[in-house]
Amino acid sequence: MTISRIATALSLIGAAFILYIGISYLVTPETIATGFGLPEWPKGDAVAFMNLKGVRDTVSGLLILVLLATEQRYALGIVTLVIALVPIGDMLTVLSWGGSTAAAFGIHGLTAALVAVTGVLLIRERTVANRSAVSA
């Protein structure tokens, strides 16, 4: 399997996953929220913050799909590296607020690592393609 196919597969899996998470926060936040890793969830009007997370995650997934569809793979690589900061922030938030260490590292830390690897693979495609063009 080539770097391009692996990067595409990881991008599509990542987009599908974050779209699922985002849409779940918008439609059924009470079901998905418990898996985030924090010890408590907002109540009353503060529940609106779960909607914000849903919108953020849904837009992130759509951004990945748009860049893939328009064949902007190098830009997607850069954007994917930036998107990797989101689960790092989530991980640090869970740790800072006394949440589950297992969720912080196992969910958010692992997600950040996989997203970063995907970004590196997408950026590396261009380097490999440039080397091939120069040697040809």
Tab-separated table of N, CA and C in Angstrom:
chain	number	residue	atom	x	y	z
A	1	MET	N	0.838	-1.177	0.000
A	1	MET	CA	0.000	0.000	0.000
A	1	MET	C	0.888	1.248	0.000
A	2	THR	N	0.578	2.208	-0.821
A	2	THR	CA	1.395	3.412	-0.935
A	2	THR	C	1.076	4.401	0.189
A	3	ILE	N	1.976	5.346	0.366
A	3	ILE	CA	1.762	6.404	1.361
A	3	ILE	C	0.452	7.125	1.070
A	4	SER	N	0.185	7.383	-0.187
A	4	SER	CA	-1.022	8.109	-0.579
A	4	SER	C	-2.288	7.368	-0.155
A	5	ARG	N	-2.314	6.063	-0.380
A	5	ARG	CA	-3.508	5.281	-0.002
A	5	ARG	C	-3.674	5.212	1.505
A	6	ILE	N	-2.575	5.053	2.208
A	6	ILE	CA	-2.637	5.006	3.670
A	6	ILE	C	-3.135	6.347	4.207
A	7	ALA	N	-2.569	7.446	3.679
A	7	ALA	CA	-2.975	8.781	4.126
A	7	ALA	C	-4.443	9.045	3.807
A	8	THR	N	-4.887	8.599	2.636
A	8	THR	CA	-6.299	8.777	2.267
A	8	THR	C	-7.196	7.979	3.202
A	9	ALA	N	-6.834	6.734	3.459
A	9	ALA	CA	-7.636	5.885	4.350
A	9	ALA	C	-7.705	6.488	5.749
A	10	LEU	N	-6.570	6.921	6.278
A	10	LEU	CA	-6.558	7.531	7.604
A	10	LEU	C	-7.369	8.825	7.634
A	11	SER	N	-7.292	9.607	6.569
A	11	SER	CA	-8.069	10.854	6.492
A	11	SER	C	-9.566	10.567	6.486
A	12	LEU	N	-9.975	9.586	5.693
A	12	LEU	CA	-11.399	9.238	5.623
A	12	LEU	C	-11.901	8.663	6.952
A	13	ILE	N	-11.099	7.823	7.573
A	13	ILE	CA	-11.475	7.270	8.880
A	13	ILE	C	-11.579	8.397	9.910
A	14	GLY	N	-10.604	9.293	9.889
A	14	GLY	CA	-10.626	10.425	10.825
A	14	GLY	C	-11.825	11.321	10.603
A	15	ALA	N	-12.137	11.608	9.329
A	15	ALA	CA	-13.296	12.454	9.022
A	15	ALA	C	-14.578	11.776	9.483
A	16	ALA	N	-14.717	10.496	9.197
A	16	ALA	CA	-15.933	9.770	9.599
A	16	ALA	C	-16.070	9.754	11.123
A	17	PHE	N	-14.967	9.516	11.806
A	17	PHE	CA	-14.994	9.448	13.265
A	17	PHE	C	-15.397	10.787	13.871
A	18	ILE	N	-14.755	11.870	13.438
A	18	ILE	CA	-15.039	13.171	14.052
A	18	ILE	C	-16.421	13.675	13.640
A	19	LEU	N	-16.886	13.310	12.440
A	19	LEU	CA	-18.265	13.651	12.063
A	19	LEU	C	-19.259	12.912	12.958
A	20	TYR	N	-18.999	11.648	13.229
A	20	TYR	CA	-19.868	10.880	14.122
A	20	TYR	C	-19.913	11.528	15.505
A	21	ILE	N	-18.744	11.877	16.031
A	21	ILE	CA	-18.670	12.497	17.355
A	21	ILE	C	-19.413	13.834	17.342
A	22	GLY	N	-19.140	14.664	16.338
A	22	GLY	CA	-19.766	15.982	16.269
A	22	GLY	C	-21.274	15.910	16.154
A	23	ILE	N	-21.744	15.079	15.266
A	23	ILE	CA	-23.196	14.949	15.074
A	23	ILE	C	-23.843	14.357	16.330
A	24	SER	N	-23.157	13.433	16.985
A	24	SER	CA	-23.691	12.862	18.232
A	24	SER	C	-23.835	13.927	19.315
A	25	TYR	N	-22.860	14.840	19.413
A	25	TYR	CA	-22.966	15.925	20.392
A	25	TYR	C	-24.122	16.863	20.056
A	26	LEU	N	-24.446	16.992	18.793
A	26	LEU	CA	-25.565	17.856	18.399
A	26	LEU	C	-26.914	17.178	18.606
A	27	VAL	N	-26.984	15.876	18.351
A	27	VAL	CA	-28.260	15.169	18.371
A	27	VAL	C	-28.540	14.517	19.728
A	28	THR	N	-27.565	13.816	20.283
A	28	THR	CA	-27.761	13.105	21.556
A	28	THR	C	-26.572	13.332	22.485
A	29	PRO	N	-26.376	14.561	22.945
A	29	PRO	CA	-25.198	14.858	23.772
A	29	PRO	C	-25.155	14.047	25.066
A	30	GLU	N	-26.309	13.730	25.622
A	30	GLU	CA	-26.327	12.988	26.893
A	30	GLU	C	-25.766	11.580	26.746
A	31	THR	N	-25.804	11.019	25.545
A	31	THR	CA	-25.295	9.660	25.330
A	31	THR	C	-23.788	9.663	25.104
A	32	ILE	N	-23.289	10.633	24.375
A	32	ILE	CA	-21.878	10.622	23.979
A	32	ILE	C	-20.986	11.314	25.007
A	33	ALA	N	-21.524	12.252	25.737
A	33	ALA	CA	-20.717	13.099	26.618
A	33	ALA	C	-19.971	12.325	27.699
A	34	THR	N	-20.534	11.245	28.186
A	34	THR	CA	-19.898	10.521	29.285
A	34	THR	C	-18.554	9.911	28.898
A	35	GLY	N	-18.319	9.675	27.626
A	35	GLY	CA	-17.068	9.076	27.180
A	35	GLY	C	-15.925	10.057	27.000
A	36	PHE	N	-16.145	11.340	27.227
A	36	PHE	CA	-15.118	12.348	26.993
A	36	PHE	C	-13.994	12.275	28.020
A	37	GLY	N	-14.334	11.894	29.260
A	37	GLY	CA	-13.307	11.725	30.278
A	37	GLY	C	-13.372	12.708	31.433
A	38	LEU	N	-14.268	13.683	31.380
A	38	LEU	CA	-14.369	14.642	32.479
A	38	LEU	C	-15.254	14.083	33.589
A	39	PRO	N	-14.994	14.494	34.849
A	39	PRO	CA	-15.759	13.946	35.961
A	39	PRO	C	-17.202	14.456	36.019
A	40	GLU	N	-17.457	15.646	35.526
A	40	GLU	CA	-18.806	16.216	35.557
A	40	GLU	C	-19.134	16.847	34.219
A	41	TRP	N	-20.431	16.938	33.960
A	41	TRP	CA	-20.891	17.591	32.742
A	41	TRP	C	-21.752	18.775	33.092
A	42	PRO	N	-21.789	19.758	32.206
A	42	PRO	CA	-22.604	20.947	32.491
A	42	PRO	C	-24.076	20.569	32.640
A	43	LYS	N	-24.752	21.389	33.423
A	43	LYS	CA	-26.187	21.190	33.628
A	43	LYS	C	-26.920	22.478	33.271
A	44	GLY	N	-28.203	22.362	32.998
A	44	GLY	CA	-29.010	23.540	32.691
A	44	GLY	C	-28.575	24.206	31.393
A	45	ASP	N	-28.498	25.530	31.435
A	45	ASP	CA	-28.129	26.291	30.233
A	45	ASP	C	-26.698	26.018	29.776
A	46	ALA	N	-25.847	25.563	30.682
A	46	ALA	CA	-24.446	25.285	30.335
A	46	ALA	C	-24.314	24.113	29.368
A	47	VAL	N	-25.380	23.337	29.204
A	47	VAL	CA	-25.368	22.217	28.256
A	47	VAL	C	-25.113	22.723	26.830
A	48	ALA	N	-25.380	23.991	26.581
A	48	ALA	CA	-25.127	24.572	25.259
A	48	ALA	C	-23.668	24.401	24.843
A	49	PHE	N	-22.761	24.275	25.801
A	49	PHE	CA	-21.356	24.081	25.464
A	49	PHE	C	-21.126	22.761	24.730
A	50	MET	N	-21.974	21.772	24.956
A	50	MET	CA	-21.860	20.514	24.218
A	50	MET	C	-22.213	20.740	22.747
A	51	ASN	N	-23.144	21.648	22.497
A	51	ASN	CA	-23.471	22.002	21.113
A	51	ASN	C	-22.258	22.623	20.427
A	52	LEU	N	-21.549	23.466	21.145
A	52	LEU	CA	-20.352	24.088	20.574
A	52	LEU	C	-19.337	23.029	20.181
A	53	LYS	N	-19.155	22.026	21.033
A	53	LYS	CA	-18.236	20.931	20.708
A	53	LYS	C	-18.735	20.184	19.486
A	54	GLY	N	-20.031	19.951	19.408
A	54	GLY	CA	-20.608	19.261	18.257
A	54	GLY	C	-20.368	20.012	16.956
A	55	VAL	N	-20.565	21.317	16.996
A	55	VAL	CA	-20.336	22.142	15.796
A	55	VAL	C	-18.864	22.105	15.412
A	56	ARG	N	-17.984	22.277	16.387
A	56	ARG	CA	-16.531	22.264	16.127
A	56	ARG	C	-16.099	20.960	15.485
A	57	ASP	N	-16.544	19.844	16.050
A	57	ASP	CA	-16.135	18.542	15.536
A	57	ASP	C	-16.722	18.267	14.151
A	58	THR	N	-17.968	18.641	13.946
A	58	THR	CA	-18.605	18.436	12.640
A	58	THR	C	-17.886	19.239	11.561
A	59	VAL	N	-17.565	20.484	11.854
A	59	VAL	CA	-16.862	21.325	10.879
A	59	VAL	C	-15.462	20.772	10.597
A	60	SER	N	-14.789	20.246	11.610
A	60	SER	CA	-13.463	19.652	11.387
A	60	SER	C	-13.550	18.479	10.413
A	61	GLY	N	-14.550	17.636	10.594
A	61	GLY	CA	-14.738	16.498	9.685
A	61	GLY	C	-15.041	16.939	8.264
A	62	LEU	N	-15.894	17.951	8.136
A	62	LEU	CA	-16.232	18.464	6.802
A	62	LEU	C	-15.016	19.098	6.128
A	63	LEU	N	-14.198	19.781	6.894
A	63	LEU	CA	-12.990	20.399	6.355
A	63	LEU	C	-12.066	19.349	5.749
A	64	ILE	N	-11.903	18.239	6.440
A	64	ILE	CA	-11.070	17.138	5.927
A	64	ILE	C	-11.642	16.633	4.603
A	65	LEU	N	-12.952	16.405	4.564
A	65	LEU	CA	-13.580	15.877	3.343
A	65	LEU	C	-13.481	16.858	2.175
A	66	VAL	N	-13.656	18.144	2.451
A	66	VAL	CA	-13.569	19.156	1.382
A	66	VAL	C	-12.160	19.202	0.798
A	67	LEU	N	-11.146	19.190	1.653
A	67	LEU	CA	-9.772	19.233	1.152
A	67	LEU	C	-9.410	17.956	0.395
A	68	LEU	N	-9.928	16.820	0.844
A	68	LEU	CA	-9.712	15.577	0.094
A	68	LEU	C	-10.408	15.634	-1.263
A	69	ALA	N	-11.656	16.084	-1.273
A	69	ALA	CA	-12.446	16.121	-2.504
A	69	ALA	C	-11.852	17.069	-3.539
A	70	THR	N	-11.230	18.144	-3.082
A	70	THR	CA	-10.641	19.111	-4.007
A	70	THR	C	-9.171	18.807	-4.301
A	71	GLU	N	-8.721	17.648	-3.814
A	71	GLU	CA	-7.358	17.173	-4.049
A	71	GLU	C	-6.282	18.136	-3.554
A	72	GLN	N	-6.567	18.780	-2.446
A	72	GLN	CA	-5.615	19.693	-1.810
A	72	GLN	C	-4.879	18.929	-0.701
A	73	ARG	N	-4.158	17.910	-1.098
A	73	ARG	CA	-3.575	16.971	-0.144
A	73	ARG	C	-2.477	17.605	0.722
A	74	TYR	N	-1.648	18.449	0.147
A	74	TYR	CA	-0.608	19.105	0.937
A	74	TYR	C	-1.252	20.045	1.958
A	75	ALA	N	-2.236	20.821	1.510
A	75	ALA	CA	-2.973	21.702	2.431
A	75	ALA	C	-3.661	20.870	3.508
A	76	LEU	N	-4.219	19.736	3.131
A	76	LEU	CA	-4.856	18.852	4.108
A	76	LEU	C	-3.834	18.371	5.137
A	77	GLY	N	-2.633	18.075	4.692
A	77	GLY	CA	-1.585	17.660	5.625
A	77	GLY	C	-1.293	18.733	6.657
A	78	ILE	N	-1.167	19.971	6.208
A	78	ILE	CA	-0.899	21.081	7.128
A	78	ILE	C	-2.084	21.281	8.076
A	79	VAL	N	-3.290	21.300	7.508
A	79	VAL	CA	-4.498	21.476	8.318
A	79	VAL	C	-4.644	20.331	9.319
A	80	THR	N	-4.322	19.123	8.904
A	80	THR	CA	-4.437	17.965	9.787
A	80	THR	C	-3.475	18.091	10.968
A	81	LEU	N	-2.274	18.579	10.715
A	81	LEU	CA	-1.339	18.802	11.826
A	81	LEU	C	-1.894	19.846	12.800
A	82	VAL	N	-2.530	20.871	12.270
A	82	VAL	CA	-3.140	21.885	13.136
A	82	VAL	C	-4.325	21.282	13.902
A	83	ILE	N	-5.136	20.486	13.213
A	83	ILE	CA	-6.285	19.842	13.862
A	83	ILE	C	-5.827	18.926	15.001
A	84	ALA	N	-4.627	18.378	14.910
A	84	ALA	CA	-4.105	17.507	15.975
A	84	ALA	C	-3.984	18.252	17.301
A	85	LEU	N	-3.948	19.572	17.245
A	85	LEU	CA	-3.889	20.365	18.480
A	85	LEU	C	-5.194	20.276	19.272
A	86	VAL	N	-6.309	20.024	18.595
A	86	VAL	CA	-7.614	19.949	19.281
A	86	VAL	C	-7.630	18.795	20.293
A	87	PRO	N	-7.311	17.551	19.895
A	87	PRO	CA	-7.326	16.501	20.914
A	87	PRO	C	-6.226	16.667	21.968
A	88	ILE	N	-5.142	17.361	21.626
A	88	ILE	CA	-4.131	17.655	22.651
A	88	ILE	C	-4.746	18.593	23.689
A	89	GLY	N	-5.455	19.602	23.212
A	89	GLY	CA	-6.149	20.509	24.132
A	89	GLY	C	-7.196	19.781	24.957
A	90	ASP	N	-7.924	18.862	24.322
A	90	ASP	CA	-8.920	18.067	25.047
A	90	ASP	C	-8.239	17.222	26.130
A	91	MET	N	-7.115	16.609	25.782
A	91	MET	CA	-6.370	15.776	26.728
A	91	MET	C	-5.922	16.609	27.928
A	92	LEU	N	-5.359	17.772	27.659
A	92	LEU	CA	-4.887	18.638	28.740
A	92	LEU	C	-6.042	19.145	29.603
A	93	THR	N	-7.183	19.395	28.981
A	93	THR	CA	-8.363	19.830	29.731
A	93	THR	C	-8.838	18.726	30.667
A	94	VAL	N	-8.935	17.513	30.148
A	94	VAL	CA	-9.371	16.383	30.981
A	94	VAL	C	-8.406	16.200	32.159
A	95	LEU	N	-7.105	16.259	31.897
A	95	LEU	CA	-6.121	16.095	32.969
A	95	LEU	C	-6.186	17.244	33.984
A	96	SER	N	-6.381	18.461	33.498
A	96	SER	CA	-6.413	19.639	34.369
A	96	SER	C	-7.639	19.691	35.265
A	97	TRP	N	-8.729	19.109	34.816
A	97	TRP	CA	-9.983	19.180	35.568
A	97	TRP	C	-10.294	17.886	36.321
A	98	GLY	N	-9.271	17.069	36.569
A	98	GLY	CA	-9.448	15.879	37.388
A	98	GLY	C	-10.226	14.763	36.715
A	99	GLY	N	-10.176	14.735	35.401
A	99	GLY	CA	-10.876	13.689	34.661
A	99	GLY	C	-10.079	12.404	34.609
A	100	SER	N	-10.566	11.489	33.832
A	100	SER	CA	-9.963	10.168	33.698
A	100	SER	C	-8.636	10.242	32.945
A	101	THR	N	-7.573	9.797	33.602
A	101	THR	CA	-6.252	9.755	32.959
A	101	THR	C	-6.278	8.793	31.774
A	102	ALA	N	-6.988	7.680	31.946
A	102	ALA	CA	-7.087	6.696	30.855
A	102	ALA	C	-7.767	7.308	29.640
A	103	ALA	N	-8.833	8.054	29.846
A	103	ALA	CA	-9.516	8.711	28.720
A	103	ALA	C	-8.636	9.806	28.132
A	104	ALA	N	-7.955	10.547	28.980
A	104	ALA	CA	-7.098	11.638	28.489
A	104	ALA	C	-6.047	11.107	27.523
A	105	PHE	N	-5.329	10.073	27.944
A	105	PHE	CA	-4.273	9.542	27.094
A	105	PHE	C	-4.792	8.537	26.071
A	106	GLY	N	-5.709	7.670	26.488
A	106	GLY	CA	-6.196	6.605	25.609
A	106	GLY	C	-7.113	7.088	24.500
A	107	ILE	N	-7.893	8.110	24.773
A	107	ILE	CA	-8.794	8.639	23.743
A	107	ILE	C	-8.151	9.849	23.061
A	108	HIS	N	-7.920	10.899	23.845
A	108	HIS	CA	-7.466	12.162	23.258
A	108	HIS	C	-5.998	12.131	22.824
A	109	GLY	N	-5.134	11.541	23.644
A	109	GLY	CA	-3.716	11.452	23.275
A	109	GLY	C	-3.499	10.581	22.056
A	110	LEU	N	-4.158	9.434	22.036
A	110	LEU	CA	-4.043	8.530	20.886
A	110	LEU	C	-4.610	9.177	19.624
A	111	THR	N	-5.729	9.866	19.771
A	111	THR	CA	-6.314	10.567	18.626
A	111	THR	C	-5.337	11.607	18.085
A	112	ALA	N	-4.739	12.386	18.967
A	112	ALA	CA	-3.772	13.401	18.539
A	112	ALA	C	-2.615	12.771	17.773
A	113	ALA	N	-2.124	11.654	18.268
A	113	ALA	CA	-1.001	10.971	17.609
A	113	ALA	C	-1.403	10.471	16.221
A	114	LEU	N	-2.565	9.847	16.112
A	114	LEU	CA	-3.016	9.342	14.808
A	114	LEU	C	-3.271	10.473	13.812
A	115	VAL	N	-3.845	11.561	14.291
A	115	VAL	CA	-4.098	12.708	13.407
A	115	VAL	C	-2.777	13.310	12.950
A	116	ALA	N	-1.820	13.427	13.854
A	116	ALA	CA	-0.508	13.975	13.482
A	116	ALA	C	0.206	13.075	12.478
A	117	VAL	N	0.159	11.767	12.672
A	117	VAL	CA	0.767	10.827	11.716
A	117	VAL	C	0.122	10.986	10.340
A	118	THR	N	-1.191	11.133	10.309
A	118	THR	CA	-1.890	11.334	9.039
A	118	THR	C	-1.400	12.603	8.358
A	119	GLY	N	-1.267	13.685	9.124
A	119	GLY	CA	-0.769	14.946	8.566
A	119	GLY	C	0.634	14.814	8.007
A	120	VAL	N	1.497	14.127	8.731
A	120	VAL	CA	2.880	13.917	8.265
A	120	VAL	C	2.887	13.098	6.978
A	121	LEU	N	2.079	12.057	6.909
A	121	LEU	CA	2.009	11.241	5.690
A	121	LEU	C	1.533	12.066	4.495
A	122	LEU	N	0.526	12.903	4.720
A	122	LEU	CA	0.020	13.746	3.627
A	122	LEU	C	1.086	14.727	3.141
A	123	ILE	N	1.816	15.314	4.058
A	123	ILE	CA	2.881	16.253	3.677
A	123	ILE	C	4.030	15.504	3.002
A	124	ARG	N	4.325	14.321	3.503
A	124	ARG	CA	5.421	13.512	2.943
A	124	ARG	C	5.142	13.089	1.494
A	125	GLU	N	3.872	12.910	1.158
A	125	GLU	CA	3.514	12.554	-0.229
A	125	GLU	C	4.151	13.516	-1.220
A	126	ARG	N	4.059	14.789	-0.912
A	126	ARG	CA	4.586	15.824	-1.815
A	126	ARG	C	6.101	15.710	-1.940
A	127	THR	N	6.780	15.452	-0.834
A	127	THR	CA	8.235	15.302	-0.855
A	127	THR	C	8.643	14.101	-1.705
A	128	VAL	N	7.940	12.992	-1.515
A	128	VAL	CA	8.232	11.771	-2.294
A	128	VAL	C	7.957	12.017	-3.774
A	129	ALA	N	6.844	12.696	-4.076
A	129	ALA	CA	6.498	12.991	-5.477
A	129	ALA	C	7.530	13.918	-6.096
A	130	ASN	N	7.995	14.917	-5.348
A	130	ASN	CA	9.020	15.847	-5.867
A	130	ASN	C	10.322	15.110	-6.155
A	131	ARG	N	10.709	14.200	-5.285
A	131	ARG	CA	11.940	13.427	-5.516
A	131	ARG	C	11.814	12.564	-6.758
A	132	SER	N	10.651	11.965	-6.950
A	132	SER	CA	10.416	11.130	-8.127
A	132	SER	C	10.476	11.951	-9.408
A	133	ALA	N	9.909	13.149	-9.359
A	133	ALA	CA	9.910	14.015	-10.544
A	133	ALA	C	11.325	14.483	-10.886
A	134	VAL	N	12.125	14.791	-9.884
A	134	VAL	CA	13.484	15.259	-10.098
A	134	VAL	C	14.346	14.131	-10.666
A	135	SER	N	14.180	12.906	-10.150
A	135	SER	CA	15.002	11.805	-10.623
A	135	SER	C	14.562	11.302	-12.025
A	136	ALA	N	13.355	11.623	-12.433
A	136	ALA	CA	12.873	11.204	-13.745
A	136	ALA	C	13.355	12.148	-14.779
